[in-house]
């Protein structure tokens, strides 16, 4: 760009000449607007049917460990160029942590606790992956695979906040937000007005900021000392109506001290987080529509269920993977390459001839215990009684959060997520037999929603991911991504490649598994094209 053309004048002239569409693209190119993706494979080019035929190198065999998103995507992408893929999946189902529980779903955890879901037809729980940010690669795969999406309502001003430890009453998200933003605005406006921030902002900028704060916090004018006294943003105790019913606003607000003591502010930033901000999406009818679509595209004949990997042997000319099927029969599969997508801590326990450094790196991530419970109710009381349509209630109870269904409004039944938590709470609940998990979750939830939370319950199904066979964790964390382990595993170990959300900067998101699979696929395909 010529140095005497500033970005702003350039953009202005583009905006005039080309309209805002051109302007948006130009801003993106200049790095002024967020790119829709930041991917490990930014200019990913899927392998194509002609790629191998042209070089006479078709028919390379790839054995893929795990039929979760990373494994299925690896087979799906390599399949586009005619690689011969076999997926070994230890569980009796595909999808991994992308798992939708429906009537008849069964699971037995590592402690021997068996569950069968008793949900009514059409009711389901997304026990793992449950929400998709619109910016994620997952959305592109849904488009490519024809998986229909609908809104996932992540935050809801009518949902609740309850902090038991502070003794504050249950209140709506909207009320907590109005009070926090109101008082913050009042304080900042006073400080500005008193000249306390003149070093930082003064003159016209101070006035501009005061104008903003007036609207941001819905506070009084200067003449009223910028006081936050509560407005209809907090909600109504009596809703406005026709004729002579102006409504009764909720209020007055608690004092600043009370608001701060109640600690409601800790839940407000979720709506600002990059990956949690609305609009968010979910597949219509259950998250398992995504693995199901991949599975259809790959072909069921490529996937061996109930195949538990027992050995991985890397060699100069190929890889050999041993597995045990559900009847105990041992089989060896030979291939040109292996893509291992199992959780790292499980891979670390499989006998291999990989270097001690690789095994040590696989043991390096820390495992996060995670639990979730689906509570099916006979009546959608949260909609009928409380006007809560989707979204999340946040609490310091050991439940962490309660989610209301984002779809099926006004249907007879509904499945509420009664807890979704990690760490010590997940460990504590996970140790209980499933019936006691439900009992404890319901007892806690009645503190927020009252007796109907128990009385209208129809059935429950819970998952403790850290106790789930062949998964054994909610997700992992890297104590460091710069101490070598992460980089080592993002490179092949001989003919063995690794993939999974755990090898991405999107841990605990399907997007990480998709992009990590692309990374492995690109590595293999380029190697095959180069070496034959
Ligand atoms: N993707 C999961 C979720 O949205 C886990 C997660 C939570 C990941 C928060 C990052 C941040 O619940």
Coordinates of C-alpha atoms and ligand atoms in Angstrom, one line a residue:
X1 CA 0.0 0.0 0.0
X2 CA 1.3 3.4 -0.8
X3 CA 2.4 5.1 2.4
X4 CA 0.3 8.2 1.7
X5 CA -2.9 6.3 1.5
X6 CA -4.0 5.8 5.1
X7 CA -6.1 2.7 5.9
X8 CA -9.1 4.9 6.8
X9 CA -9.1 6.9 3.6
X10 CA -8.7 3.7 1.6
X11 CA -11.5 2.0 3.4
X12 CA -13.7 5.0 3.0
X13 CA -13.1 5.1 -0.7
X14 CA -13.8 1.4 -1.0
X15 CA -17.0 1.8 1.0
X16 CA -18.1 4.5 -1.4
X17 CA -17.2 2.6 -4.6
X18 CA -18.0 -0.9 -3.7
X19 CA -20.6 -0.9 -0.9
X20 CA -20.2 -2.4 2.5
X21 CA -19.7 -6.0 1.3
X22 CA -16.5 -5.0 -0.5
X23 CA -15.6 -2.9 2.6
X24 CA -16.0 -5.9 4.9
X25 CA -13.7 -8.1 2.7
X26 CA -11.1 -5.3 2.6
X27 CA -11.2 -4.8 6.3
X28 CA -10.6 -8.5 6.7
X29 CA -7.7 -8.5 4.3
X30 CA -6.2 -5.6 6.2
X31 CA -6.6 -7.5 9.5
X32 CA -9.0 -5.0 11.0
X33 CA -12.0 -7.4 11.2
X34 CA -11.9 -10.8 12.9
X35 CA -11.4 -13.6 10.4
X36 CA -14.2 -16.2 10.6
X37 CA -11.6 -18.9 11.4
X38 CA -8.2 -19.2 12.9
X39 CA -7.2 -22.7 11.9
X40 CA -4.2 -24.9 12.0
X41 CA -4.8 -25.6 8.3
X42 CA -6.0 -22.1 7.2
X43 CA -5.9 -22.8 3.5
X44 CA -6.9 -26.5 3.8
X45 CA -7.3 -28.3 0.5
X46 CA -9.1 -31.5 0.8
X47 CA -7.4 -34.5 -0.9
X48 CA -9.1 -35.0 -4.3
X49 CA -10.0 -38.1 -6.3
X50 CA -7.5 -37.3 -9.0
X51 CA -4.5 -36.6 -6.7
X52 CA -3.4 -40.2 -6.3
X53 CA -4.5 -41.6 -9.6
X54 CA -2.3 -39.1 -11.4
X55 CA 0.8 -40.4 -9.6
X56 CA -0.2 -44.0 -9.6
X57 CA -0.2 -44.0 -5.9
X58 CA -3.8 -45.0 -5.0
X59 CA -4.8 -47.5 -2.5
X60 CA -2.7 -46.4 0.5
X61 CA -4.1 -47.9 3.6
X62 CA -4.7 -46.0 6.8
X63 CA -5.8 -47.4 10.1
X64 CA -7.6 -44.9 12.3
X65 CA -8.0 -45.4 16.1
X66 CA -11.2 -44.0 17.4
X67 CA -14.5 -43.1 15.7
X68 CA -15.1 -39.8 17.3
X69 CA -15.1 -36.5 15.4
X70 CA -11.3 -36.6 14.7
X71 CA -11.3 -40.3 13.5
X72 CA -14.4 -40.0 11.4
X73 CA -13.2 -36.8 9.8
X74 CA -9.8 -38.3 9.0
X75 CA -11.5 -41.1 7.2
X76 CA -14.0 -38.8 5.5
X77 CA -11.3 -36.4 4.2
X78 CA -8.8 -39.2 3.1
X79 CA -11.7 -41.0 1.5
X80 CA -12.2 -38.1 -0.8
X81 CA -8.9 -39.1 -2.5
X82 CA -9.5 -42.9 -2.4
X83 CA -7.4 -43.8 0.6
X84 CA -8.5 -47.2 2.1
X85 CA -9.4 -46.4 5.7
X86 CA -10.3 -48.7 8.6
X87 CA -11.5 -47.2 11.8
X88 CA -11.1 -49.2 15.0
X89 CA -13.6 -48.1 17.7
X90 CA -13.5 -49.7 21.2
X91 CA -17.0 -48.6 22.1
X92 CA -20.1 -50.2 20.6
X93 CA -21.1 -46.8 19.2
X94 CA -19.5 -44.0 17.1
X95 CA -19.2 -40.3 18.1
X96 CA -16.9 -40.3 21.2
X97 CA -17.9 -37.4 23.4
X98 CA -20.3 -36.2 20.7
X99 CA -23.0 -38.4 22.3
X100 CA -26.8 -38.0 22.4
X101 CA -28.6 -40.0 24.9
X102 CA -32.2 -41.2 24.0
X103 CA -34.7 -43.7 25.1
X104 CA -32.9 -47.0 25.3
X105 CA -29.4 -45.7 25.4
X106 CA -27.3 -47.8 27.8
X107 CA -23.9 -47.2 29.4
X108 CA -22.0 -48.9 32.1
X109 CA -19.3 -46.8 33.8
X110 CA -15.9 -48.0 35.1
X111 CA -17.4 -48.5 38.5
X112 CA -19.9 -50.9 37.1
X113 CA -22.9 -48.6 37.4
X114 CA -25.3 -49.4 34.5
X115 CA -27.9 -47.0 33.2
X116 CA -30.6 -47.2 30.6
X117 CA -32.2 -44.0 29.5
X118 CA -36.0 -44.0 30.0
X119 CA -36.7 -40.7 28.2
X120 CA -39.9 -40.4 26.2
X121 CA -39.7 -40.7 22.4
X122 CA -38.2 -37.5 21.0
X123 CA -36.5 -36.4 24.2
X124 CA -32.8 -36.4 24.4
X125 CA -29.7 -35.2 26.2
X126 CA -26.5 -34.0 24.5
X127 CA -24.3 -35.6 27.1
X128 CA -21.1 -34.3 25.7
X129 CA -20.8 -31.6 23.0
X130 CA -23.9 -29.4 23.1
X131 CA -23.3 -26.0 21.7
X132 CA -21.6 -24.6 18.6
X133 CA -20.2 -21.1 18.2
X134 CA -21.1 -19.7 14.8
X135 CA -17.5 -19.0 14.0
X136 CA -16.3 -22.6 14.4
X137 CA -15.3 -25.0 11.6
X138 CA -17.9 -27.4 12.9
X139 CA -20.5 -25.2 11.2
X140 CA -18.8 -25.6 7.8
X141 CA -18.9 -29.4 8.2
X142 CA -22.6 -29.2 9.1
X143 CA -23.2 -27.3 5.9
X144 CA -21.1 -29.7 3.8
X145 CA -22.8 -32.7 5.3
X146 CA -26.3 -31.3 5.3
X147 CA -26.8 -31.3 9.1
X148 CA -29.6 -28.9 9.8
X149 CA -29.0 -26.4 12.6
X150 CA -31.1 -24.3 14.9
X151 CA -30.3 -21.7 17.6
X152 CA -28.8 -22.9 20.9
X153 CA -29.8 -20.3 23.5
X154 CA -26.7 -20.0 25.6
X155 CA -27.7 -17.1 27.8
X156 CA -31.2 -16.0 28.8
X157 CA -32.1 -12.9 30.8
X158 CA -35.0 -14.8 32.3
X159 CA -32.8 -17.6 33.5
X160 CA -31.6 -17.4 37.1
X161 CA -28.6 -16.7 39.3
X162 CA -28.3 -18.3 42.7
X163 CA -25.4 -18.1 45.1
X164 CA -26.1 -20.0 48.2
X165 CA -23.0 -19.0 50.0
X166 CA -23.7 -15.3 49.9
X167 CA -27.3 -15.7 51.2
X168 CA -28.6 -13.6 48.3
X169 CA -32.1 -14.6 47.0
X170 CA -32.6 -16.2 43.6
X171 CA -32.8 -13.6 40.9
X172 CA -33.0 -13.3 37.1
X173 CA -29.8 -12.8 35.0
X174 CA -31.3 -9.6 33.7
X175 CA -31.6 -8.2 37.3
X176 CA -28.1 -9.1 38.2
X177 CA -26.8 -7.5 35.0
X178 CA -28.8 -4.3 35.4
X179 CA -27.5 -3.8 38.9
X180 CA -23.8 -4.6 38.1
X181 CA -23.7 -2.5 35.0
X182 CA -25.7 0.3 36.7
X183 CA -23.4 0.6 39.7
X184 CA -20.2 0.3 37.6
X185 CA -21.5 3.1 35.4
X186 CA -22.5 5.3 38.3
X187 CA -19.0 5.0 39.9
X188 CA -17.2 5.6 36.7
X189 CA -19.4 8.6 35.9
X190 CA -18.8 10.1 39.3
X191 CA -15.0 9.6 39.0
X192 CA -15.0 11.2 35.6
X193 CA -17.2 14.1 36.7
X194 CA -15.0 14.8 39.7
X195 CA -11.9 14.9 37.4
X196 CA -10.4 11.9 39.1
X197 CA -9.5 10.4 35.7
X198 CA -8.4 13.5 34.0
X199 CA -5.0 12.0 33.4
X200 CA -6.6 9.3 31.3
X201 CA -9.6 10.9 29.7
X202 CA -10.7 14.5 29.6
X203 CA -12.5 17.1 27.6
X204 CA -14.8 15.9 24.8
X205 CA -13.7 12.3 25.4
X206 CA -14.9 12.5 29.0
X207 CA -18.3 13.8 27.8
X208 CA -18.5 11.0 25.2
X209 CA -17.8 8.4 27.8
X210 CA -20.4 10.0 30.2
X211 CA -22.9 9.7 27.4
X212 CA -22.1 6.1 26.9
X213 CA -22.2 5.3 30.6
X214 CA -25.6 6.9 30.9
X215 CA -27.0 4.4 28.4
X216 CA -24.8 1.5 29.5
X217 CA -25.9 1.6 33.1
X218 CA -29.3 3.4 32.7
X219 CA -28.1 5.8 35.4
X220 CA -29.4 9.3 36.4
X221 CA -28.2 12.6 34.9
X222 CA -25.4 14.7 36.4
X223 CA -28.1 16.7 38.3
X224 CA -29.1 13.4 40.0
X225 CA -25.5 12.6 40.8
X226 CA -25.4 9.9 38.1
X227 CA -27.2 7.7 40.6
X228 CA -28.2 4.2 39.7
X229 CA -31.6 3.7 41.2
X230 CA -32.9 0.7 39.1
X231 CA -35.1 0.8 36.1
X232 CA -37.3 -1.6 34.1
X233 CA -34.1 -3.3 33.0
X234 CA -34.2 -5.1 36.3
X235 CA -37.6 -6.6 35.4
X236 CA -41.1 -6.1 36.7
X237 CA -42.9 -7.4 39.8
X238 CA -46.1 -6.6 37.9
X239 CA -45.9 -6.6 34.1
X240 CA -47.2 -3.6 32.2
X241 CA -50.6 -4.1 30.6
X242 CA -53.3 -2.2 28.7
X243 CA -55.4 0.7 29.9
X244 CA -54.6 1.7 33.4
X245 CA -51.8 -0.8 34.1
X246 CA -48.3 0.8 33.8
X247 CA -46.7 -2.2 35.6
X248 CA -44.6 -2.3 38.7
X249 CA -40.9 -2.3 38.2
X250 CA -38.8 -4.6 40.4
X251 CA -37.0 -2.5 42.8
X252 CA -35.4 -0.6 44.3
X253 CA -32.1 -2.3 43.7
X254 CA -30.0 -3.6 46.5
X255 CA -27.1 -1.4 47.7
X256 CA -23.8 -1.6 45.9
X257 CA -22.4 -3.5 48.9
X258 CA -25.2 -6.0 48.7
X259 CA -24.7 -6.5 45.0
X260 CA -21.0 -7.0 45.4
X261 CA -21.5 -9.4 48.3
X262 CA -24.0 -11.5 46.4
X263 CA -21.2 -12.1 43.8
X264 CA -23.7 -12.3 40.9
X265 CA -21.3 -10.4 38.7
X266 CA -19.1 -13.5 38.3
X267 CA -21.5 -15.1 35.8
X268 CA -22.0 -12.1 33.5
X269 CA -18.9 -12.3 31.3
X270 CA -20.0 -15.6 29.7
X271 CA -22.0 -13.6 27.1
X272 CA -18.8 -11.8 26.2
X273 CA -16.6 -14.8 25.8
X274 CA -15.4 -15.6 22.2
X275 CA -16.7 -19.1 22.2
X276 CA -19.8 -18.6 24.4
X277 CA -21.4 -15.5 22.8
X278 CA -24.7 -15.7 21.0
X279 CA -25.6 -16.6 18.3
X280 CA -24.8 -20.2 19.1
X281 CA -26.2 -23.2 17.3
X282 CA -27.1 -26.9 17.7
X283 CA -28.1 -29.6 15.2
X284 CA -31.8 -30.2 15.1
X285 CA -32.7 -33.3 17.0
X286 CA -29.4 -34.0 18.7
X287 CA -25.7 -33.4 18.4
X288 CA -25.1 -37.0 17.2
X289 CA -26.4 -35.9 13.8
X290 CA -22.8 -34.7 13.2
X291 CA -21.0 -38.0 13.7
X292 CA -24.0 -39.8 12.1
X293 CA -23.5 -37.8 8.9
X294 CA -19.8 -38.4 8.9
X295 CA -20.4 -42.1 9.4
X296 CA -22.8 -42.3 6.5
X297 CA -20.4 -40.4 4.3
X298 CA -17.5 -42.7 5.3
X299 CA -19.5 -45.9 5.1
X300 CA -20.3 -48.3 7.9
X301 CA -18.1 -51.0 6.4
X302 CA -15.0 -48.9 7.2
X303 CA -15.8 -48.9 11.0
X304 CA -15.2 -51.8 13.3
X305 CA -17.1 -51.3 16.6
X306 CA -16.1 -53.1 19.8
X307 CA -12.5 -53.1 18.6
X308 CA -10.2 -52.4 21.5
X309 CA -6.6 -51.4 20.4
X310 CA -4.0 -53.5 22.2
X311 CA -0.8 -52.8 20.3
X312 CA 0.7 -50.2 17.9
X313 CA 3.8 -51.2 16.1
X314 CA 5.5 -48.6 13.8
X315 CA 7.8 -49.9 11.1
X316 CA 9.9 -48.5 8.2
X317 CA 7.3 -49.7 5.6
X318 CA 4.1 -49.7 7.5
X319 CA 2.2 -49.8 10.8
X320 CA 0.6 -52.8 12.5
X321 CA -2.2 -52.3 15.0
X322 CA -3.6 -55.2 17.1
X323 CA -7.1 -55.1 18.4
X324 CA -9.4 -57.3 20.5
X325 CA -13.0 -57.6 19.4
X326 CA -16.0 -58.0 21.7
X327 CA -15.7 -61.8 21.7
X328 CA -12.0 -61.6 22.7
X329 CA -10.6 -62.4 19.3
X330 CA -7.3 -60.7 18.5
X331 CA -6.7 -59.3 15.0
X332 CA -3.7 -57.5 13.4
X333 CA -4.4 -54.7 10.9
X334 CA -1.6 -53.6 8.6
X335 CA -1.6 -50.2 7.0
X336 CA 0.7 -47.6 5.5
X337 CA -0.2 -45.1 8.2
X338 CA -2.0 -44.9 11.5
X339 CA -3.9 -41.9 12.8
X340 CA -4.4 -42.3 16.6
X341 CA -7.3 -40.1 17.9
X342 CA -7.8 -41.7 21.3
X343 CA -7.4 -39.5 24.4
X344 CA -3.7 -39.1 25.1
X345 CA -3.8 -40.7 28.5
X346 CA -5.4 -43.8 27.0
X347 CA -2.9 -44.0 24.1
X348 CA -0.1 -43.8 26.7
X349 CA -1.3 -47.0 28.2
X350 CA -1.2 -49.0 25.0
X351 CA 1.9 -51.1 24.3
X352 CA 3.7 -49.6 21.4
X353 CA 7.3 -49.3 20.0
X354 CA 7.1 -45.6 19.9
X355 CA 9.9 -43.6 21.5
X356 CA 9.8 -43.0 25.3
X357 CA 9.6 -39.3 24.5
X358 CA 6.3 -39.8 22.7
X359 CA 4.9 -41.9 25.5
X360 CA 6.0 -39.3 28.0
X361 CA 4.4 -36.5 26.0
X362 CA 1.1 -38.5 25.8
X363 CA 1.1 -38.6 29.6
X364 CA 1.8 -34.9 29.9
X365 CA -1.8 -33.4 29.6
X366 CA -3.9 -33.4 32.7
X367 CA -7.3 -34.9 32.6
X368 CA -10.4 -32.9 33.6
X369 CA -13.3 -34.8 35.2
X370 CA -16.6 -33.6 33.8
X371 CA -20.2 -34.6 34.6
X372 CA -23.6 -33.8 33.2
X373 CA -27.1 -35.0 34.0
X374 CA -30.3 -34.9 32.0
X375 CA -33.5 -34.5 34.0
X376 CA -36.6 -35.3 32.1
X377 CA -39.8 -33.5 33.3
X378 CA -43.4 -34.4 32.5
X379 CA -44.2 -30.7 32.1
X380 CA -42.2 -27.8 30.8
X381 CA -42.7 -25.8 34.0
X382 CA -39.7 -23.5 33.3
X383 CA -41.6 -22.2 30.3
X384 CA -45.2 -22.3 31.7
X385 CA -44.4 -21.0 35.1
X386 CA -41.2 -19.1 34.8
X387 CA -41.1 -17.9 31.2
X388 CA -37.6 -19.4 30.7
X389 CA -37.2 -20.4 27.1
X390 CA -33.7 -21.9 26.8
X391 CA -30.5 -20.6 28.4
X392 CA -28.7 -21.3 31.6
X393 CA -29.1 -20.7 35.2
X394 CA -25.8 -20.2 37.1
X395 CA -25.1 -21.1 40.7
X396 CA -22.4 -21.7 43.2
X397 CA -24.2 -25.0 44.2
X398 CA -22.3 -28.1 43.1
X399 CA -24.5 -28.2 40.0
X400 CA -22.6 -25.2 38.5
X401 CA -25.4 -24.6 36.0
X402 CA -28.8 -25.7 34.8
X403 CA -29.7 -25.6 31.1
X404 CA -33.2 -25.4 29.7
X405 CA -33.9 -26.9 26.3
X406 CA -33.4 -24.6 23.3
X407 CA -36.0 -26.3 21.2
X408 CA -39.4 -28.1 21.5
X409 CA -41.0 -25.1 23.2
X410 CA -44.5 -25.9 24.6
X411 CA -44.0 -29.6 23.9
X412 CA -45.3 -31.9 26.6
X413 CA -42.0 -33.0 28.1
X414 CA -38.5 -31.6 28.2
X415 CA -35.0 -32.6 29.3
X416 CA -33.2 -30.1 31.6
X417 CA -29.5 -30.3 32.1
X418 CA -29.5 -30.6 35.9
X419 CA -25.8 -30.1 36.3
X420 CA -22.8 -29.6 34.0
X421 CA -19.6 -29.3 36.1
X422 CA -16.0 -30.1 36.2
X423 CA -13.3 -30.8 38.8
X424 CA -14.2 -31.8 42.4
X425 CA -18.0 -31.6 41.9
X426 CA -17.7 -33.9 38.9
X427 CA -15.6 -36.4 40.9
X428 CA -18.0 -36.3 43.9
X429 CA -21.1 -36.9 41.8
X430 CA -19.4 -39.5 39.6
X431 CA -18.6 -41.6 42.6
X432 CA -22.3 -42.0 43.4
X433 CA -24.6 -44.6 41.8
X434 CA -26.7 -42.9 39.1
X435 CA -29.9 -42.8 41.2
X436 CA -28.1 -41.0 43.9
X437 CA -26.6 -38.5 41.5
X438 CA -30.1 -37.7 40.4
X439 CA -31.4 -37.5 43.9
X440 CA -28.6 -35.1 45.0
X441 CA -29.0 -32.9 41.8
X442 CA -32.7 -32.7 42.4
X443 CA -32.3 -31.8 46.1
X444 CA -29.9 -29.0 45.1
X445 CA -32.1 -27.8 42.2
X446 CA -35.2 -27.4 44.5
X447 CA -33.3 -24.6 46.2
X448 CA -33.6 -22.7 43.0
X449 CA -36.9 -23.9 41.5
X450 CA -38.9 -25.3 44.4
X451 CA -40.8 -28.5 44.9
X452 CA -41.8 -29.0 41.3
X453 CA -38.2 -29.7 40.5
X454 CA -38.7 -33.0 42.4
X455 CA -42.4 -33.5 41.9
X456 CA -42.5 -33.3 38.1
X457 CA -39.4 -35.4 37.4
X458 CA -40.0 -38.3 35.0
X459 CA -36.5 -39.8 34.6
X460 CA -32.8 -39.1 34.7
X461 CA -29.6 -40.1 32.9
X462 CA -26.1 -38.9 34.0
X463 CA -22.6 -39.2 32.6
X464 CA -19.3 -39.0 34.4
X465 CA -16.9 -38.7 31.5
X466 CA -13.9 -39.5 33.6
X467 CA -15.5 -42.8 34.5
X468 CA -16.7 -43.7 31.0
X469 CA -14.9 -46.6 29.4
X470 CA -12.5 -45.8 26.5
X471 CA -12.9 -42.1 27.1
X472 CA -12.0 -41.5 30.8
X473 CA -12.1 -37.7 30.9
X474 CA -14.2 -34.7 30.0
X475 CA -11.2 -33.2 28.2
X476 CA -7.5 -32.5 28.9
X477 CA -5.4 -29.5 29.6
X478 CA -1.8 -28.8 28.7
X479 CA 0.3 -27.7 31.7
X480 CA 2.4 -26.0 28.9
X481 CA 2.1 -25.9 25.2
X482 CA 5.6 -24.7 24.7
X483 CA 7.6 -27.3 26.6
X484 CA 7.9 -29.6 23.6
X485 CA 5.3 -32.2 24.2
X486 CA 2.5 -30.5 22.3
X487 CA 4.8 -29.8 19.3
X488 CA 6.1 -33.4 19.3
X489 CA 2.7 -35.0 19.1
X490 CA 1.6 -32.6 16.4
X491 CA 4.3 -34.3 14.3
X492 CA 4.1 -37.9 13.2
X493 CA 5.9 -40.5 15.2
X494 CA 7.2 -42.5 12.2
X495 CA 4.1 -43.6 10.4
X496 CA 1.8 -42.9 13.4
X497 CA 0.0 -39.5 13.4
X498 CA -2.0 -38.1 16.3
X499 CA -5.2 -36.1 16.1
X500 CA -8.0 -34.9 18.4
X501 CA -9.2 -31.7 20.0
X502 CA -6.4 -32.3 22.5
X503 CA -3.9 -31.4 19.8
X504 CA -5.6 -28.0 19.0
X505 CA -6.2 -24.7 20.6
X506 CA -9.9 -25.6 20.6
X507 CA -9.8 -28.1 23.5
X508 CA -13.2 -29.5 24.4
X509 CA -14.7 -28.3 21.1
X510 CA -15.5 -30.4 18.0
X511 CA -13.9 -27.7 15.9
X512 CA -10.5 -28.7 17.4
X513 CA -11.1 -32.4 16.4
X514 CA -12.1 -31.3 12.9
X515 CA -9.1 -29.1 12.4
X516 CA -6.7 -31.5 14.0
X517 CA -7.9 -34.2 11.6
X518 CA -7.3 -31.9 8.7
X519 CA -3.8 -31.4 10.0
X520 CA -3.1 -35.1 10.1
X521 CA -4.7 -35.7 6.7
X522 CA -2.7 -32.9 5.1
X523 CA 0.5 -34.4 6.6
X524 CA -0.2 -37.9 5.3
X525 CA -1.4 -36.7 1.8
X526 CA 1.6 -34.5 1.2
X527 CA 3.9 -37.3 2.3
X528 CA 2.3 -39.7 0.0
X529 CA 2.4 -37.3 -3.0
X530 CA 6.1 -36.6 -2.2
X531 CA 7.2 -40.2 -1.5
X532 CA 4.8 -42.5 -3.2
Ligands
LIG1 N1 -17.0 -26.7 24.7 C1 -17.5 -26.9 26.1 C2 -18.6 -26.0 26.5 O1 -18.9 -25.1 25.8 C3 -16.3 -26.9 27.1 C4 -15.7 -25.5 27.2 C5 -16.3 -24.6 28.0 C6 -14.6 -25.2 26.4 C7 -15.8 -23.3 28.1 C8 -14.1 -23.9 26.5 C9 -14.7 -23.0 27.4 O2 -19.2 -26.2 27.5

